[in-house]
Short mmCIF file of C-alpha atoms in Angstrom, two decimals:
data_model
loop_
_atom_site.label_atom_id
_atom_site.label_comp_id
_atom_site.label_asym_id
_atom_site.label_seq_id
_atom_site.Cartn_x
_atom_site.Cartn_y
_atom_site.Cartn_z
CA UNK A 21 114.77 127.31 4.27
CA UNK A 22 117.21 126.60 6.98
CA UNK A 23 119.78 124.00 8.48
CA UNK A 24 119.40 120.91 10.27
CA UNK A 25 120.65 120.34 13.70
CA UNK A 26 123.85 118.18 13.84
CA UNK A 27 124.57 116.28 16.93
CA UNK A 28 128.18 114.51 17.43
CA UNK A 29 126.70 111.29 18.98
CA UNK A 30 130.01 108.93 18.24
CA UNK A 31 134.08 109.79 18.10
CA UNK A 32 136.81 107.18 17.53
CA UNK A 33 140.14 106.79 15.86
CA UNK A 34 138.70 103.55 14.04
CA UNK A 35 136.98 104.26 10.71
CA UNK A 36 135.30 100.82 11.13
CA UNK A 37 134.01 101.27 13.88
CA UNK A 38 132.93 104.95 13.35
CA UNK A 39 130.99 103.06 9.92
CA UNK A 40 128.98 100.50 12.32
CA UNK A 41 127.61 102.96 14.87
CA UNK A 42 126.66 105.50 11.70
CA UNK A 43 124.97 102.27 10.05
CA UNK A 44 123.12 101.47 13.35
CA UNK A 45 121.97 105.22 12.98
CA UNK A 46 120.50 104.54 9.45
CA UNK A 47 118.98 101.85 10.36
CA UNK A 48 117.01 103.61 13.01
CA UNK A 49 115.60 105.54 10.42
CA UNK A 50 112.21 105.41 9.12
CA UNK A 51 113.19 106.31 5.93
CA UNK A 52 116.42 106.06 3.72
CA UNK A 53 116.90 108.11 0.75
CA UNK A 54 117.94 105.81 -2.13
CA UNK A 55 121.08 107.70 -2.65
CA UNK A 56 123.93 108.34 -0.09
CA UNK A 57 125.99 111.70 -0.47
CA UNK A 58 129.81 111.11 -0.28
CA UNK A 59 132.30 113.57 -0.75
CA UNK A 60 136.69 113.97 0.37
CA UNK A 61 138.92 116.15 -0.07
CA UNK A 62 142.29 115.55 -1.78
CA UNK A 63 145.65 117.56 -1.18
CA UNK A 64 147.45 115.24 -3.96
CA UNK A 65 147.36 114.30 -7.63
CA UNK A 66 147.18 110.61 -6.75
CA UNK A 67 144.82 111.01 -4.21
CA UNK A 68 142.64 112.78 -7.10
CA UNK A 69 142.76 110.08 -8.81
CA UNK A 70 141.79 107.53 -7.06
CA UNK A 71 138.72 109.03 -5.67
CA UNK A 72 137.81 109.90 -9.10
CA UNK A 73 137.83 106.25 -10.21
CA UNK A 74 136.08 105.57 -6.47
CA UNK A 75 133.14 108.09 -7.65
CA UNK A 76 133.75 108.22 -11.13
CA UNK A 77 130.47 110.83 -11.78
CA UNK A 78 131.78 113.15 -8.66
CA UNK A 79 131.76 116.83 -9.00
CA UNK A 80 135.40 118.54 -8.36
CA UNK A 81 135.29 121.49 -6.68
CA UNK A 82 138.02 123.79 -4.87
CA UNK A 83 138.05 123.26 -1.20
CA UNK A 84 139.02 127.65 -0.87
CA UNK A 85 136.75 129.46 -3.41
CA UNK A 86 138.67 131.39 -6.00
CA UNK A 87 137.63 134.72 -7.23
CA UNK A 88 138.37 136.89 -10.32
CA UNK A 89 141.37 139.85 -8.94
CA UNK A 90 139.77 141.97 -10.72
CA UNK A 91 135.86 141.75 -10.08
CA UNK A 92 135.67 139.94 -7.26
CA UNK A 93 133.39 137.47 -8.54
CA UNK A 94 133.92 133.75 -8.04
CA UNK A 95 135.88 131.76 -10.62
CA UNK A 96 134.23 128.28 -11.74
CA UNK A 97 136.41 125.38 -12.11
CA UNK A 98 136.81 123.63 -15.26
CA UNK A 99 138.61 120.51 -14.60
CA UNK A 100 138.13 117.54 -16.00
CA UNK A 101 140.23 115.20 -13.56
CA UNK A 102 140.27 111.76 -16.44
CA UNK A 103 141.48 114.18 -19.26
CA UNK A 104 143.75 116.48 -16.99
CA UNK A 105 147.20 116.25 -16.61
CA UNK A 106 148.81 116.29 -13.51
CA UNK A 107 150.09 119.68 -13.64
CA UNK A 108 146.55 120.67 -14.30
CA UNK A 109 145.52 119.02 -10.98
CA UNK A 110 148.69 120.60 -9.34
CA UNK A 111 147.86 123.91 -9.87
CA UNK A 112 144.25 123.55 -8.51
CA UNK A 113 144.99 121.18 -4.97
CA UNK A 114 143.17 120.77 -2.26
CA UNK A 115 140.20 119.86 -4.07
CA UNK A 116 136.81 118.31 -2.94
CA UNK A 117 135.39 115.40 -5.06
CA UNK A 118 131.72 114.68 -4.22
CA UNK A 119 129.12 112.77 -5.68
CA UNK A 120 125.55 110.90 -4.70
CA UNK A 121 125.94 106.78 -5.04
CA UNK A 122 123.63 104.36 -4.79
CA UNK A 123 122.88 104.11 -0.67
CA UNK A 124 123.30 100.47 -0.64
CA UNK A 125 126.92 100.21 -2.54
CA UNK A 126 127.97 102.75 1.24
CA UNK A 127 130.01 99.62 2.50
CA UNK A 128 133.26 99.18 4.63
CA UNK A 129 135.42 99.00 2.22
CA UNK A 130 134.06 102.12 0.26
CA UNK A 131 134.53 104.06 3.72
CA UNK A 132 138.25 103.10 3.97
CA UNK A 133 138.78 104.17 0.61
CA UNK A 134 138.36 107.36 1.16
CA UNK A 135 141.80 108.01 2.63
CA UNK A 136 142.91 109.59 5.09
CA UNK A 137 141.74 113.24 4.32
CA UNK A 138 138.20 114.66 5.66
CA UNK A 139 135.85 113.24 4.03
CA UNK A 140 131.78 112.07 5.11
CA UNK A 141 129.10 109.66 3.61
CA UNK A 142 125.66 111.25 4.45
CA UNK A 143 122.58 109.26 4.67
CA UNK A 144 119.29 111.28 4.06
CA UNK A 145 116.10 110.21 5.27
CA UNK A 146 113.01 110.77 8.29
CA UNK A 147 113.39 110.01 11.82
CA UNK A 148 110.65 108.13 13.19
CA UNK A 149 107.52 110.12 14.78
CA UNK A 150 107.43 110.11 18.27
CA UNK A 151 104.21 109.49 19.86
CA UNK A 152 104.98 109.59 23.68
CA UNK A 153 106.69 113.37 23.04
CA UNK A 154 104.85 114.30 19.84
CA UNK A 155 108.06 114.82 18.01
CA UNK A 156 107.73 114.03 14.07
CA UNK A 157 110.15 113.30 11.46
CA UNK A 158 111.25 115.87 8.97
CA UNK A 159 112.39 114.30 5.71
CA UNK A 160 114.40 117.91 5.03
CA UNK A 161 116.51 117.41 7.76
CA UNK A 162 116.79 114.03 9.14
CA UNK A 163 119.79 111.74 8.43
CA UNK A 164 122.87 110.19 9.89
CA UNK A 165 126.74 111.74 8.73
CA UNK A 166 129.72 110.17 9.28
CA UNK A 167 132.80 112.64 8.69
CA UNK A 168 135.97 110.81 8.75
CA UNK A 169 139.09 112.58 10.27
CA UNK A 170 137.30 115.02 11.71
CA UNK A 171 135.00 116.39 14.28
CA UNK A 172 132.89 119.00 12.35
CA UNK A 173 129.16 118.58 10.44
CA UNK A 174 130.60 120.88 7.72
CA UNK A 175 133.96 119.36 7.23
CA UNK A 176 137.14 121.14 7.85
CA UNK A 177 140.10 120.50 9.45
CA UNK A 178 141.77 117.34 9.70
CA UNK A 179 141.78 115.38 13.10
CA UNK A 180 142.85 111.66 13.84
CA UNK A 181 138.78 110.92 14.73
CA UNK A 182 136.09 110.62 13.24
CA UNK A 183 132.36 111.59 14.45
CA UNK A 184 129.33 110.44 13.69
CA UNK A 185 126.39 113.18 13.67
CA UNK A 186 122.42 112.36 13.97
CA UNK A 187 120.72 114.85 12.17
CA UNK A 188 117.18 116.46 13.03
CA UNK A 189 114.54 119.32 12.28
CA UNK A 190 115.28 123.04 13.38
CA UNK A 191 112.81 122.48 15.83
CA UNK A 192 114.13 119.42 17.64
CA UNK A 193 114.97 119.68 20.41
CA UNK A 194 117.93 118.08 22.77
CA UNK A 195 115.60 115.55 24.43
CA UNK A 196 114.72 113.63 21.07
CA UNK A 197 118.70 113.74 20.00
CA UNK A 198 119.21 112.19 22.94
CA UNK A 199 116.59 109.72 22.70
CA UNK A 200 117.65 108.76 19.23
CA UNK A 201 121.87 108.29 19.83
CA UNK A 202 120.73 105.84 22.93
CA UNK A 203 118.47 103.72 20.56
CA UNK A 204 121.67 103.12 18.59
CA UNK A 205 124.39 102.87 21.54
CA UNK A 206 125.60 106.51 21.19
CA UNK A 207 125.31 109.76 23.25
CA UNK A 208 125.09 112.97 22.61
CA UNK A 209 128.68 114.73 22.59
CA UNK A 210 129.02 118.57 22.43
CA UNK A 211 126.72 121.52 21.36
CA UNK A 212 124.62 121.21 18.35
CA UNK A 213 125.99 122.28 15.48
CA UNK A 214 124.78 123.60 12.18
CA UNK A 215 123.96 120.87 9.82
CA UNK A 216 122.90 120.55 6.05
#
């Protein structure tokens, strides 16, 4: 049980660019889960809809949790965004669409698409083992995140940036963040913060 570590190791105001250091990341990696996990959140009926055809198997959820008045307990929601109207969608906005796509379809292009909301791709995988420091990679944990528009592992608020986060073991340490964000260009910015 636990979280990984999440390390801001990139911040810019171009999503492009914020895509090429993350994919430098990956590519540092040892291994790559097949699957990349994308997910944004929509404040708009059309923005709905276009991320639904973008990730047409995505799961919708509400971005604020709504719970029964009554009993307290937390409501699921139903919504079916092809066969909803829009009033439907309306009444349940800000939503978060999120779904797993094949890693290697993660392009450019699917990155702008997202919009200008928060939204992240996250790569899964295992850092390489270190032998000079002993430090070994934890397929759990380890992976690359890029959050677009905003500066948090577990998305949030909007910001103009976006951040790129390495992702390690509980146990890592500083040192081998470090170590990793140089082998791709990047440094470590900011406290650690809690991961996936």
């Amino acid at each position: 049980m636990g979280n990984s570590r999440a390390y801001a190791v990139f911040r810019t105001t171009d999503a492009d660019e914020a895509y090429a250091r993350a994919r430098r990341l990956v590519a540092l990696l040892a291994e790559v889960e097949d699957e990349a996990y994308v997910e944004a959140e929509v404040r708009t009926v059309g923005e709905a809809r276009r991320i639904a055809r973008l990730l047409p198997d995505a799961a919708v959820d509400r971005v604020e949790a709504a719970c029964d008045p009554v009993t307290g307990e937390y409501l699921d929601l139903d919504l079916v965004l092809d066969a909803a109207g829009d009033d439907e969608i309306r009444a349940e906005l800000p939503l978060c669409l999120s779904a797993e796509v094949p890693a290697a379809t993660v392009g450019p292009e699917l990155v702008r698409a997202l919009g200008d909301g928060p939204s992240g791709v996250d790569w899964h995988g295992r850092w390489p083992d270190d032998p000079e420091t002993g430090a070994r990679g934890f397929g759990k944990y380890d992976g690359v995140q890029l959050v677009l528009h905003g500066d948090r592992a577990r998305i949030d608020a909007w910001t103009p940036h976006h951040t790129v986060f390495l992702h390690l073991d509980k146990w890592a340490d500083l040192p081998r963040a470090r170590k990793l964000a140089a082998r791709a260009g990047c440094e470590v910015l900011g406290d650690v913060q809690i991961g996936w």
